[in-house]
Every structure is written in C-alpha cells, then in structure tokens.
Tab-separated table of N, CA, C and O and ligand atoms in Angstrom:
chain	number	residue	atom	x	y	z
A	6	UNK	N	145.431	142.521	-19.207
A	6	UNK	CA	146.718	142.563	-18.514
A	6	UNK	C	147.671	143.480	-19.277
A	6	UNK	O	147.840	143.351	-20.479
A	7	UNK	N	148.267	144.424	-18.549
A	7	UNK	CA	149.179	145.384	-19.182
A	7	UNK	C	150.525	144.765	-19.494
A	7	UNK	O	150.854	143.677	-19.025
A	8	UNK	N	151.277	145.492	-20.301
A	8	UNK	CA	152.619	145.031	-20.669
A	8	UNK	C	153.581	145.153	-19.502
A	8	UNK	O	154.540	144.403	-19.402
A	9	UNK	N	153.316	146.164	-18.650
A	9	UNK	CA	154.283	146.492	-17.615
A	9	UNK	C	153.932	145.800	-16.317
A	9	UNK	O	153.172	146.320	-15.492
A	10	UNK	N	154.416	144.603	-16.169
A	10	UNK	CA	154.395	143.974	-14.865
A	10	UNK	C	155.565	143.027	-14.774
A	10	UNK	O	155.968	142.416	-15.757
A	11	UNK	N	156.114	142.946	-13.561
A	11	UNK	CA	157.297	142.117	-13.432
A	11	UNK	C	157.721	141.982	-11.994
A	11	UNK	O	156.998	142.385	-11.068
A	12	UNK	N	158.878	141.405	-11.810
A	12	UNK	CA	159.392	141.179	-10.471
A	12	UNK	C	160.896	140.989	-10.505
A	12	UNK	O	161.489	140.774	-11.564
A	13	UNK	N	161.491	141.069	-9.305
A	13	UNK	CA	162.916	140.804	-9.158
A	13	UNK	C	163.166	139.296	-9.230
A	13	UNK	O	162.227	138.499	-9.322
A	14	UNK	N	164.419	138.926	-9.118
A	14	UNK	CA	164.771	137.506	-9.210
A	14	UNK	C	164.105	136.670	-8.131
A	14	UNK	O	163.619	135.569	-8.390
A	15	UNK	N	164.061	137.169	-6.885
A	15	UNK	CA	163.521	136.361	-5.779
A	15	UNK	C	162.016	136.526	-5.600
A	15	UNK	O	161.395	135.739	-4.886
A	16	UNK	N	161.430	137.548	-6.207
A	16	UNK	CA	159.982	137.735	-6.120
A	16	UNK	C	159.514	138.603	-4.964
A	16	UNK	O	158.315	138.828	-4.808
A	17	UNK	N	160.445	139.107	-4.133
A	17	UNK	CA	160.043	139.977	-3.022
A	17	UNK	C	159.460	141.293	-3.539
A	17	UNK	O	158.581	141.879	-2.922
A	18	UNK	N	159.986	141.758	-4.671
A	18	UNK	CA	159.501	142.995	-5.288
A	18	UNK	C	158.675	142.627	-6.504
A	18	UNK	O	159.159	141.932	-7.402
A	19	UNK	N	157.433	143.114	-6.532
A	19	UNK	CA	156.607	142.968	-7.737
A	19	UNK	C	156.057	144.336	-8.098
A	19	UNK	O	155.791	145.154	-7.224
A	20	UNK	N	155.897	144.588	-9.382
A	20	UNK	CA	155.373	145.891	-9.801
A	20	UNK	C	154.423	145.728	-10.973
A	20	UNK	O	154.423	144.709	-11.670
A	21	UNK	N	153.621	146.762	-11.154
A	21	UNK	CA	152.707	146.817	-12.278
A	21	UNK	C	152.507	148.285	-12.639
A	21	UNK	O	152.709	149.166	-11.806
A	22	UNK	N	152.156	148.552	-13.883
A	22	UNK	CA	151.814	149.913	-14.310
A	22	UNK	C	150.700	149.801	-15.331
A	22	UNK	O	150.751	148.961	-16.230
A	23	UNK	N	149.694	150.641	-15.170
A	23	UNK	CA	148.561	150.612	-16.101
A	23	UNK	C	148.910	151.312	-17.411
A	23	UNK	O	148.286	151.073	-18.436
A	24	UNK	N	149.939	152.186	-17.383
A	24	UNK	CA	150.291	152.992	-18.557
A	24	UNK	C	151.008	152.160	-19.618
A	24	UNK	O	151.601	151.125	-19.322
A	25	UNK	N	150.956	152.646	-20.839
A	25	UNK	CA	151.740	152.064	-21.929
A	25	UNK	C	153.181	152.582	-21.834
A	25	UNK	O	153.407	153.730	-21.429
A	26	UNK	N	154.152	151.767	-22.225
A	26	UNK	CA	155.542	152.242	-22.204
A	26	UNK	C	155.756	153.405	-23.170
A	26	UNK	O	155.161	153.444	-24.244
A	27	UNK	N	156.609	154.352	-22.773
A	27	UNK	CA	156.891	155.537	-23.598
A	27	UNK	C	158.053	155.296	-24.550
A	27	UNK	O	158.102	155.843	-25.638
A	28	UNK	N	159.008	154.495	-24.097
A	28	UNK	CA	160.256	154.350	-24.849
A	28	UNK	C	160.983	153.113	-24.334
A	28	UNK	O	160.943	152.828	-23.138
A	29	UNK	N	161.625	152.392	-25.233
A	29	UNK	CA	162.529	151.322	-24.820
A	29	UNK	C	163.920	151.680	-25.335
A	29	UNK	O	164.082	151.960	-26.520
A	30	UNK	N	164.891	151.708	-24.438
A	30	UNK	CA	166.240	152.124	-24.814
A	30	UNK	C	167.268	151.169	-24.229
A	30	UNK	O	167.017	150.484	-23.234
A	31	UNK	N	168.424	151.126	-24.878
A	31	UNK	CA	169.574	150.391	-24.355
A	31	UNK	C	170.539	151.426	-23.809
A	31	UNK	O	170.961	152.320	-24.542
A	32	UNK	N	170.853	151.320	-22.515
A	32	UNK	CA	171.725	152.314	-21.879
A	32	UNK	C	173.117	151.731	-21.672
A	32	UNK	O	173.291	150.720	-20.987
A	33	UNK	N	174.096	152.413	-22.270
A	33	UNK	CA	175.493	151.960	-22.205
A	33	UNK	C	176.301	152.754	-21.185
A	33	UNK	O	177.530	152.726	-21.231
A	34	UNK	N	175.632	153.469	-20.270
A	34	UNK	CA	176.400	154.303	-19.334
A	34	UNK	C	177.199	153.428	-18.368
A	34	UNK	O	176.846	152.276	-18.104
A	35	UNK	N	178.284	153.987	-17.845
A	35	UNK	CA	179.171	153.199	-16.984
A	35	UNK	C	178.480	152.816	-15.672
A	35	UNK	O	178.783	151.775	-15.105
A	36	UNK	N	177.531	153.652	-15.212
A	36	UNK	CA	176.846	153.314	-13.963
A	36	UNK	C	175.911	152.122	-14.155
A	36	UNK	O	175.806	151.263	-13.280
A	37	UNK	N	175.235	152.051	-15.294
A	37	UNK	CA	174.408	150.872	-15.582
A	37	UNK	C	175.290	149.633	-15.736
A	37	UNK	O	174.917	148.539	-15.320
A	38	UNK	N	176.465	149.809	-16.332
A	38	UNK	CA	177.376	148.664	-16.468
A	38	UNK	C	177.756	148.137	-15.088
A	38	UNK	O	177.746	146.923	-14.847
A	39	UNK	N	178.077	149.048	-14.170
A	39	UNK	CA	178.412	148.632	-12.806
A	39	UNK	C	177.215	147.968	-12.120
A	39	UNK	O	177.328	146.910	-11.498
A	40	UNK	N	176.065	148.657	-12.193
A	40	UNK	CA	174.926	148.185	-11.413
A	40	UNK	C	174.429	146.826	-11.898
A	40	UNK	O	174.014	145.999	-11.095
A	41	UNK	N	174.462	146.615	-13.221
A	41	UNK	CA	173.944	145.355	-13.745
A	41	UNK	C	175.026	144.292	-13.856
A	41	UNK	O	174.714	143.124	-14.082
A	42	UNK	N	176.297	144.698	-13.729
A	42	UNK	CA	177.380	143.740	-13.921
A	42	UNK	C	177.434	143.254	-15.353
A	42	UNK	O	177.907	142.161	-15.639
A	43	UNK	N	176.955	144.092	-16.269
A	43	UNK	CA	176.842	143.690	-17.665
A	43	UNK	C	177.325	144.823	-18.559
A	43	UNK	O	177.861	145.823	-18.076
A	44	UNK	N	177.162	144.689	-19.860
A	44	UNK	CA	177.669	145.708	-20.783
A	44	UNK	C	176.703	146.876	-20.935
A	44	UNK	O	177.085	147.952	-21.370
A	45	UNK	N	175.432	146.651	-20.621
A	45	UNK	CA	174.422	147.708	-20.777
A	45	UNK	C	173.176	147.265	-20.036
A	45	UNK	O	173.076	146.113	-19.600
A	46	UNK	N	172.233	148.177	-19.878
A	46	UNK	CA	170.929	147.762	-19.380
A	46	UNK	C	169.873	148.152	-20.398
A	46	UNK	O	170.054	149.088	-21.176
A	47	UNK	N	168.795	147.386	-20.412
A	47	UNK	CA	167.664	147.685	-21.286
A	47	UNK	C	166.609	148.309	-20.394
A	47	UNK	O	166.233	147.710	-19.368
A	48	UNK	N	166.184	149.511	-20.748
A	48	UNK	CA	165.232	150.214	-19.900
A	48	UNK	C	163.958	150.540	-20.669
A	48	UNK	O	164.001	150.863	-21.852
A	49	UNK	N	162.838	150.433	-19.953
A	49	UNK	CA	161.536	150.813	-20.503
A	49	UNK	C	161.051	152.006	-19.704
A	49	UNK	O	160.896	151.912	-18.481
A	50	UNK	N	160.839	153.123	-20.389
A	50	UNK	CA	160.357	154.328	-19.712
A	50	UNK	C	158.834	154.270	-19.592
A	50	UNK	O	158.141	153.923	-20.551
A	51	UNK	N	158.350	154.588	-18.385
A	51	UNK	CA	156.902	154.692	-18.148
A	51	UNK	C	156.629	156.067	-17.529
A	51	UNK	O	157.519	156.658	-16.912
A	52	UNK	N	155.402	156.589	-17.698
A	52	UNK	CA	155.110	157.905	-17.124
A	52	UNK	C	155.329	157.902	-15.614
A	52	UNK	O	154.932	156.944	-14.922
A	53	UNK	N	155.972	158.970	-15.129
A	53	UNK	CA	156.227	159.125	-13.689
A	53	UNK	C	154.923	158.940	-12.916
A	53	UNK	O	153.884	159.479	-13.281
A	54	UNK	N	154.983	158.150	-11.866
A	54	UNK	CA	153.804	157.952	-11.020
A	54	UNK	C	152.936	156.779	-11.429
A	54	UNK	O	151.993	156.428	-10.720
A	55	UNK	N	153.241	156.143	-12.579
A	55	UNK	CA	152.373	155.046	-13.027
A	55	UNK	C	152.769	153.695	-12.428
A	55	UNK	O	151.987	152.753	-12.439
A	56	UNK	N	153.972	153.623	-11.886
A	56	UNK	CA	154.471	152.346	-11.387
A	56	UNK	C	153.995	152.107	-9.950
A	56	UNK	O	154.118	152.980	-9.099
A	57	UNK	N	153.441	150.918	-9.712
A	57	UNK	CA	152.935	150.574	-8.383
A	57	UNK	C	153.635	149.295	-7.916
A	57	UNK	O	153.700	148.318	-8.671
A	58	UNK	N	154.159	149.316	-6.692
A	58	UNK	CA	154.777	148.116	-6.125
A	58	UNK	C	153.719	147.351	-5.352
A	58	UNK	O	153.066	147.904	-4.468
A	59	UNK	N	153.539	146.081	-5.699
A	59	UNK	CA	152.417	145.322	-5.142
A	59	UNK	C	152.852	144.358	-4.040
A	59	UNK	O	152.003	143.734	-3.410
A	60	UNK	N	154.150	144.221	-3.808
A	60	UNK	CA	154.617	143.395	-2.683
A	60	UNK	C	155.444	144.309	-1.788
A	60	UNK	O	154.923	145.255	-1.226
A	61	UNK	N	156.749	144.081	-1.703
A	61	UNK	CA	157.587	144.961	-0.871
A	61	UNK	C	158.069	146.162	-1.691
A	61	UNK	O	158.012	146.161	-2.914
A	62	UNK	N	158.565	147.176	-0.975
A	62	UNK	CA	159.138	148.367	-1.623
A	62	UNK	C	160.623	148.118	-1.871
A	62	UNK	O	161.332	147.624	-0.988
A	63	UNK	N	161.119	148.482	-3.046
A	63	UNK	CA	162.549	148.307	-3.284
A	63	UNK	C	163.397	149.291	-2.479
A	63	UNK	O	162.922	150.367	-2.106
A	64	UNK	N	164.632	148.912	-2.212
A	64	UNK	CA	165.594	149.799	-1.556
A	64	UNK	C	166.112	150.819	-2.579
A	64	UNK	O	165.866	150.679	-3.778
A	65	UNK	N	166.793	151.844	-2.079
A	65	UNK	CA	167.261	152.926	-2.946
A	65	UNK	C	168.765	153.109	-2.792
A	65	UNK	O	169.266	153.221	-1.666
A	66	UNK	N	169.462	153.123	-3.907
A	66	UNK	CA	170.834	153.624	-3.910
A	66	UNK	C	170.805	154.991	-4.582
A	66	UNK	O	170.423	155.113	-5.748
A	67	UNK	N	171.203	156.008	-3.827
A	67	UNK	CA	171.169	157.378	-4.341
A	67	UNK	C	172.453	157.647	-5.107
A	67	UNK	O	173.518	157.831	-4.515
A	68	UNK	N	172.327	157.637	-6.423
A	68	UNK	CA	173.456	157.869	-7.318
A	68	UNK	C	173.397	159.332	-7.786
A	68	UNK	O	172.432	160.040	-7.483
A	69	UNK	N	174.435	159.773	-8.485
A	69	UNK	CA	174.435	161.115	-9.067
A	69	UNK	C	174.708	160.973	-10.557
A	69	UNK	O	175.628	160.261	-10.963
A	70	UNK	N	173.874	161.615	-11.369
A	70	UNK	CA	174.030	161.530	-12.827
A	70	UNK	C	175.067	162.510	-13.333
A	70	UNK	O	175.591	163.343	-12.586
A	71	UNK	N	175.345	162.413	-14.617
A	71	UNK	CA	176.282	163.315	-15.304
A	71	UNK	C	175.855	164.768	-15.133
A	71	UNK	O	176.674	165.682	-15.079
A	72	UNK	N	174.543	164.974	-15.025
A	72	UNK	CA	173.961	166.316	-14.868
A	72	UNK	C	174.274	166.916	-13.501
A	72	UNK	O	174.065	168.098	-13.288
A	73	UNK	N	174.746	166.076	-12.561
A	73	UNK	CA	174.933	166.528	-11.184
A	73	UNK	C	173.678	166.345	-10.351
A	73	UNK	O	173.696	166.562	-9.139
A	74	UNK	N	172.596	165.958	-10.990
A	74	UNK	CA	171.324	165.757	-10.283
A	74	UNK	C	171.215	164.310	-9.808
A	74	UNK	O	171.864	163.412	-10.355
A	75	UNK	N	170.376	164.073	-8.788
A	75	UNK	CA	170.265	162.717	-8.238
A	75	UNK	C	169.666	161.712	-9.222
A	75	UNK	O	168.808	162.051	-10.034
A	76	UNK	N	170.153	160.499	-9.111
A	76	UNK	CA	169.608	159.349	-9.830
A	76	UNK	C	169.337	158.305	-8.757
A	76	UNK	O	170.262	157.862	-8.078
A	77	UNK	N	168.059	157.983	-8.562
A	77	UNK	CA	167.693	157.008	-7.532
A	77	UNK	C	167.575	155.636	-8.178
A	77	UNK	O	166.667	155.389	-8.953
A	78	UNK	N	168.537	154.778	-7.873
A	78	UNK	CA	168.541	153.424	-8.418
A	78	UNK	C	167.901	152.505	-7.388
A	78	UNK	O	168.424	152.319	-6.290
A	79	UNK	N	166.736	151.961	-7.742
A	79	UNK	CA	165.976	151.151	-6.781
A	79	UNK	C	166.165	149.671	-7.105
A	79	UNK	O	166.136	149.263	-8.270
A	80	UNK	N	166.363	148.880	-6.055
A	80	UNK	CA	166.744	147.481	-6.235
A	80	UNK	C	166.131	146.636	-5.126
A	80	UNK	O	165.688	147.148	-4.088
A	81	UNK	N	166.125	145.325	-5.336
A	81	UNK	CA	165.615	144.420	-4.304
A	81	UNK	C	166.694	144.217	-3.239
A	81	UNK	O	167.804	143.789	-3.558
A	82	UNK	N	166.382	144.496	-1.970
A	82	UNK	CA	167.383	144.325	-0.909
A	82	UNK	C	167.667	142.855	-0.594
A	82	UNK	O	168.660	142.552	0.067
A	83	UNK	N	166.822	141.948	-1.077
A	83	UNK	CA	167.041	140.523	-0.799
A	83	UNK	C	167.903	139.856	-1.860
A	83	UNK	O	168.814	139.105	-1.533
A	84	UNK	N	167.610	140.095	-3.133
A	84	UNK	CA	168.361	139.403	-4.192
A	84	UNK	C	169.244	140.342	-5.007
A	84	UNK	O	170.040	139.879	-5.811
A	85	UNK	N	169.111	141.653	-4.806
A	85	UNK	CA	169.996	142.605	-5.475
A	85	UNK	C	169.581	143.013	-6.874
A	85	UNK	O	170.268	143.824	-7.498
A	86	UNK	N	168.490	142.468	-7.397
A	86	UNK	CA	168.087	142.831	-8.767
A	86	UNK	C	167.781	144.318	-8.879
A	86	UNK	O	167.005	144.846	-8.085
A	87	UNK	N	168.355	144.991	-9.878
A	87	UNK	CA	167.943	146.375	-10.132
A	87	UNK	C	166.537	146.385	-10.729
A	87	UNK	O	166.224	145.552	-11.588
A	88	UNK	N	165.680	147.292	-10.262
A	88	UNK	CA	164.269	147.280	-10.677
A	88	UNK	C	163.902	148.511	-11.500
A	88	UNK	O	163.323	148.396	-12.572
A	89	UNK	N	164.189	149.690	-10.942
A	89	UNK	CA	163.747	150.919	-11.611
A	89	UNK	C	164.699	152.048	-11.241
A	89	UNK	O	165.286	152.042	-10.149
A	90	UNK	N	164.864	152.996	-12.151
A	90	UNK	CA	165.720	154.154	-11.912
A	90	UNK	C	164.899	155.418	-12.095
A	90	UNK	O	164.159	155.552	-13.066
A	91	UNK	N	165.036	156.330	-11.119
A	91	UNK	CA	164.354	157.619	-11.165
A	91	UNK	C	165.420	158.684	-11.389
A	91	UNK	O	166.314	158.858	-10.559
A	92	UNK	N	165.342	159.359	-12.531
A	92	UNK	CA	166.384	160.293	-12.954
A	92	UNK	C	165.850	161.713	-12.797
A	92	UNK	O	164.920	162.106	-13.505
A	93	UNK	N	166.435	162.481	-11.867
A	93	UNK	CA	165.924	163.837	-11.603
A	93	UNK	C	165.998	164.717	-12.847
A	93	UNK	O	165.158	165.595	-13.042
A	94	UNK	N	166.992	164.462	-13.715
A	94	UNK	CA	167.128	165.261	-14.933
A	94	UNK	C	166.013	164.957	-15.940
A	94	UNK	O	165.813	165.709	-16.889
A	95	UNK	N	165.301	163.839	-15.736
A	95	UNK	CA	164.188	163.479	-16.630
A	95	UNK	C	162.956	163.196	-15.769
A	95	UNK	O	162.592	162.032	-15.552
A	96	UNK	N	162.329	164.269	-15.263
A	96	UNK	CA	161.325	164.137	-14.202
A	96	UNK	C	159.968	163.597	-14.644
A	96	UNK	O	159.116	163.350	-13.790
A	97	UNK	N	159.745	163.396	-15.940
A	97	UNK	CA	158.407	162.965	-16.364
A	97	UNK	C	158.286	161.454	-16.506
A	97	UNK	O	157.222	160.940	-16.804
A	98	UNK	N	159.399	160.737	-16.320
A	98	UNK	CA	159.323	159.287	-16.501
A	98	UNK	C	160.225	158.538	-15.523
A	98	UNK	O	161.129	159.115	-14.927
A	99	UNK	N	159.919	157.250	-15.375
A	99	UNK	CA	160.771	156.341	-14.616
A	99	UNK	C	161.234	155.242	-15.568
A	99	UNK	O	160.536	154.915	-16.529
A	100	UNK	N	162.395	154.662	-15.259
A	100	UNK	CA	163.027	153.710	-16.178
A	100	UNK	C	163.103	152.322	-15.536
A	100	UNK	O	163.918	152.093	-14.638
A	101	UNK	N	162.267	151.422	-16.020
A	101	UNK	CA	162.253	150.048	-15.514
A	101	UNK	C	163.344	149.245	-16.197
A	101	UNK	O	163.535	149.355	-17.416
A	102	UNK	N	164.052	148.426	-15.412
A	102	UNK	CA	165.028	147.514	-16.006
A	102	UNK	C	164.239	146.403	-16.699
A	102	UNK	O	163.546	145.597	-16.037
A	103	UNK	N	164.337	146.369	-18.020
A	103	UNK	CA	163.437	145.541	-18.812
A	103	UNK	C	163.578	144.039	-18.542
A	103	UNK	O	162.627	143.280	-18.735
A	104	UNK	N	164.743	143.624	-18.066
A	104	UNK	CA	164.935	142.208	-17.773
A	104	UNK	C	164.082	141.707	-16.623
A	104	UNK	O	163.956	140.494	-16.430
A	105	UNK	N	163.476	142.623	-15.860
A	105	UNK	CA	162.620	142.209	-14.735
A	105	UNK	C	161.162	142.023	-15.159
A	105	UNK	O	160.330	141.595	-14.347
A	106	UNK	N	160.824	142.358	-16.402
A	106	UNK	CA	159.438	142.183	-16.864
A	106	UNK	C	159.068	140.708	-16.929
A	106	UNK	O	159.898	139.865	-17.285
A	107	UNK	N	157.818	140.409	-16.625
A	107	UNK	CA	157.340	139.021	-16.743
A	107	UNK	C	157.353	138.583	-18.210
A	107	UNK	O	157.656	137.439	-18.522
A	108	UNK	N	156.978	139.506	-19.101
A	108	UNK	CA	156.932	139.202	-20.532
A	108	UNK	C	157.858	140.175	-21.261
A	108	UNK	O	157.588	141.374	-21.307
A	109	UNK	N	158.948	139.664	-21.801
A	109	UNK	CA	159.900	140.524	-22.517
A	109	UNK	C	159.769	140.357	-24.031
A	109	UNK	O	160.547	140.919	-24.787
A	110	UNK	N	158.766	139.594	-24.471
A	110	UNK	CA	158.684	139.236	-25.892
A	110	UNK	C	158.417	140.438	-26.797
A	110	UNK	O	158.760	140.410	-27.972
A	111	UNK	N	157.813	141.496	-26.250
A	111	UNK	CA	157.437	142.654	-27.073
A	111	UNK	C	158.537	143.707	-27.145
A	111	UNK	O	158.425	144.676	-27.887
A	112	UNK	N	159.594	143.518	-26.365
A	112	UNK	CA	160.635	144.552	-26.291
A	112	UNK	C	161.295	144.777	-27.644
A	112	UNK	O	161.632	143.829	-28.344
A	113	UNK	N	161.474	146.043	-27.985
A	113	UNK	CA	162.145	146.392	-29.225
A	113	UNK	C	162.817	147.742	-29.008
A	113	UNK	O	162.181	148.783	-29.149
A	114	UNK	N	164.089	147.746	-28.593
A	114	UNK	CA	164.744	149.018	-28.292
A	114	UNK	C	164.696	149.978	-29.478
A	114	UNK	O	164.957	149.595	-30.618
A	115	UNK	N	164.332	151.239	-29.188
A	115	UNK	CA	164.214	152.255	-30.237
A	115	UNK	C	165.423	153.174	-30.265
A	115	UNK	O	165.578	153.969	-31.175
A	116	UNK	N	166.230	153.095	-29.196
A	116	UNK	CA	167.289	154.090	-29.042
A	116	UNK	C	168.421	153.487	-28.218
A	116	UNK	O	168.167	152.753	-27.256
A	117	UNK	N	169.649	153.809	-28.597
A	117	UNK	CA	170.820	153.516	-27.766
A	117	UNK	C	171.243	154.816	-27.095
A	117	UNK	O	171.402	155.832	-27.793
A	118	UNK	N	171.420	154.805	-25.783
A	118	UNK	CA	171.853	156.022	-25.089
A	118	UNK	C	173.204	155.788	-24.415
A	118	UNK	O	173.591	154.665	-24.136
A	119	UNK	N	173.922	156.881	-24.174
A	119	UNK	CA	175.270	156.860	-23.598
A	119	UNK	C	176.219	155.974	-24.424
A	119	UNK	O	177.034	155.225	-23.891
A	120	UNK	N	176.095	156.130	-25.753
A	120	UNK	CA	176.903	155.310	-26.659
A	120	UNK	C	178.391	155.614	-26.546
A	120	UNK	O	179.218	154.779	-26.900
A	121	UNK	N	178.731	156.810	-26.042
A	121	UNK	CA	180.150	157.154	-25.874
A	121	UNK	C	180.866	156.191	-24.936
A	121	UNK	O	182.079	156.031	-25.029
A	122	UNK	N	180.124	155.562	-24.016
A	122	UNK	CA	180.772	154.634	-23.088
A	122	UNK	C	180.405	153.173	-23.376
A	122	UNK	O	180.633	152.300	-22.535
A	123	UNK	N	179.867	152.904	-24.561
A	123	UNK	CA	179.560	151.517	-24.926
A	123	UNK	C	180.843	150.693	-24.979
A	123	UNK	O	181.897	151.200	-25.411
A	124	UNK	N	180.779	149.455	-24.542
A	124	UNK	CA	181.955	148.583	-24.647
A	124	UNK	C	182.255	148.324	-26.125
A	124	UNK	O	181.331	148.161	-26.922
A	125	UNK	N	183.560	148.295	-26.473
A	125	UNK	CA	183.925	148.296	-27.896
A	125	UNK	C	183.463	147.060	-28.676
A	125	UNK	O	183.281	147.143	-29.892
A	126	UNK	N	183.244	145.952	-27.993
A	126	UNK	CA	182.820	144.744	-28.708
A	126	UNK	C	181.317	144.720	-28.972
A	126	UNK	O	180.830	143.857	-29.714
A	127	UNK	N	180.564	145.658	-28.344
A	127	UNK	CA	179.111	145.685	-28.540
A	127	UNK	C	178.826	146.246	-29.934
A	127	UNK	O	179.191	147.369	-30.240
A	128	UNK	N	178.206	145.451	-30.776
A	128	UNK	CA	177.872	145.885	-32.139
A	128	UNK	C	176.499	146.530	-32.107
A	128	UNK	O	175.502	145.860	-31.872
A	129	UNK	N	176.480	147.845	-32.315
A	129	UNK	CA	175.220	148.566	-32.270
A	129	UNK	C	174.522	148.460	-33.624
A	129	UNK	O	175.137	148.664	-34.663
A	130	UNK	N	173.239	148.144	-33.572
A	130	UNK	CA	172.414	147.999	-34.766
A	130	UNK	C	172.339	149.359	-35.490
A	130	UNK	O	171.885	150.345	-34.919
A	131	UNK	N	172.787	149.382	-36.724
A	131	UNK	CA	172.862	150.651	-37.467
A	131	UNK	C	171.487	151.290	-37.663
A	131	UNK	O	171.383	152.500	-37.867
A	132	UNK	N	170.426	150.492	-37.585
A	132	UNK	CA	169.086	151.053	-37.808
A	132	UNK	C	168.489	151.659	-36.536
A	132	UNK	O	167.432	152.268	-36.575
A	133	UNK	N	169.164	151.469	-35.390
A	133	UNK	CA	168.669	152.037	-34.130
A	133	UNK	C	169.504	153.269	-33.794
A	133	UNK	O	170.724	153.160	-33.697
A	134	UNK	N	168.873	154.430	-33.626
A	134	UNK	CA	169.643	155.641	-33.352
A	134	UNK	C	170.481	155.534	-32.080
A	134	UNK	O	170.118	154.807	-31.150
A	135	UNK	N	171.573	156.254	-32.101
A	135	UNK	CA	172.539	156.260	-31.022
A	135	UNK	C	172.752	157.691	-30.564
A	135	UNK	O	173.013	158.546	-31.393
A	136	UNK	N	172.659	157.941	-29.274
A	136	UNK	CA	173.001	159.282	-28.793
A	136	UNK	C	174.111	159.157	-27.757
A	136	UNK	O	174.211	158.132	-27.078
A	137	UNK	N	174.981	160.170	-27.655
A	137	UNK	CA	176.149	160.059	-26.784
A	137	UNK	C	175.798	160.037	-25.294
A	137	UNK	O	176.522	159.444	-24.509
A	138	UNK	N	174.692	160.702	-24.905
A	138	UNK	CA	174.320	160.799	-23.496
A	138	UNK	C	172.862	160.463	-23.281
A	138	UNK	O	172.346	159.510	-23.855
A	139	UNK	N	172.198	161.252	-22.447
A	139	UNK	CA	170.778	161.038	-22.159
A	139	UNK	C	169.945	161.236	-23.420
A	139	UNK	O	170.358	161.934	-24.336
A	140	UNK	N	168.743	160.617	-23.467
A	140	UNK	CA	167.882	160.833	-24.623
A	140	UNK	C	167.493	162.315	-24.715
A	140	UNK	O	167.378	162.982	-23.690
A	141	UNK	N	167.299	162.816	-25.942
A	141	UNK	CA	166.856	164.194	-26.089
A	141	UNK	C	165.506	164.377	-25.404
A	141	UNK	O	164.687	163.457	-25.407
A	142	UNK	N	165.289	165.529	-24.819
A	142	UNK	CA	164.039	165.792	-24.111
A	142	UNK	C	162.856	165.607	-25.051
A	142	UNK	O	162.882	166.081	-26.178
A	143	UNK	N	161.841	164.893	-24.586
A	143	UNK	CA	160.678	164.584	-25.431
A	143	UNK	C	159.806	165.827	-25.611
A	143	UNK	O	159.780	166.687	-24.755
B	10	LIG	ZN1	164.430	140.078	-4.997
B	11	LIG	ZN1	172.593	153.903	-17.739
C-alpha cells in the first residue's frame, strides 16, 4: 500500500497514487489561507499524472497564481474539502492537501513556502527552510 491515498471529509472523493511523494511543504499563501479557512495548508507534491481518483471526480475552482498563470484548485463538491491543486507555473507536479491523506503519520514538511504572507503568530521552525514565494524550480 502506497503512502499516497486519501479522501475528502465525506468520502465522495477518493484518490491514490503509486508514486512516492516528491516534497512536503507548508504553504502560507493568502489563497491557501482562504481556501482552507486556516493559517496555511500542508501540501504533498506528487509527479504530474500519478494521481488517480477512484470514486467521484473533484470539482474545480479556477484560480490565478502570482505568476498570472492558472491554478486549478480541486475540491469535493459535496463537503467542500480541498483535495489537490494543479499549478500551471509548476507543470511537473500536483499538490495534494496533506490533511486528506488516510495516513498522515509520515508527514514531515521540508519547506515553508510563501512565508512573506505567513500569519504573524505562526512560529516557523528555524530548521525548516523558508522561501518568500513558490518553491525554487527542482
Ligand atoms: Zn466530500
Ligand atoms: Zn498556497
């Protein structure tokens, strides 16, 4: 059983990926704050095309990133859980909202992104690198 499998709150959306995760990051961007209703989102990057939806297909909110390029935020139309984000500026990977994973015990964020918009009370771990915007191109 792979690490990457999970579902939304209501279970209408289920996903799996055979690939290993590429990166785990904490995103402090204002759009993630809005979408999650929280201070940040935890995202796990997987290779583009590796994610398979095994129940229903998530709905899409077409957002626009800082780059001016589209950001497709996919969510469950029944319960509203954000599931995955497809960022046109980063075409080789998709970003799963880590809170939707069935098993979150292995998560260990390696990077903080969009730290310029982090909420001031969020104490960032000094040992985890922080970048002001998107992660540097791999
Ligand atoms: Zn749902
Ligand atoms: Zn974000």
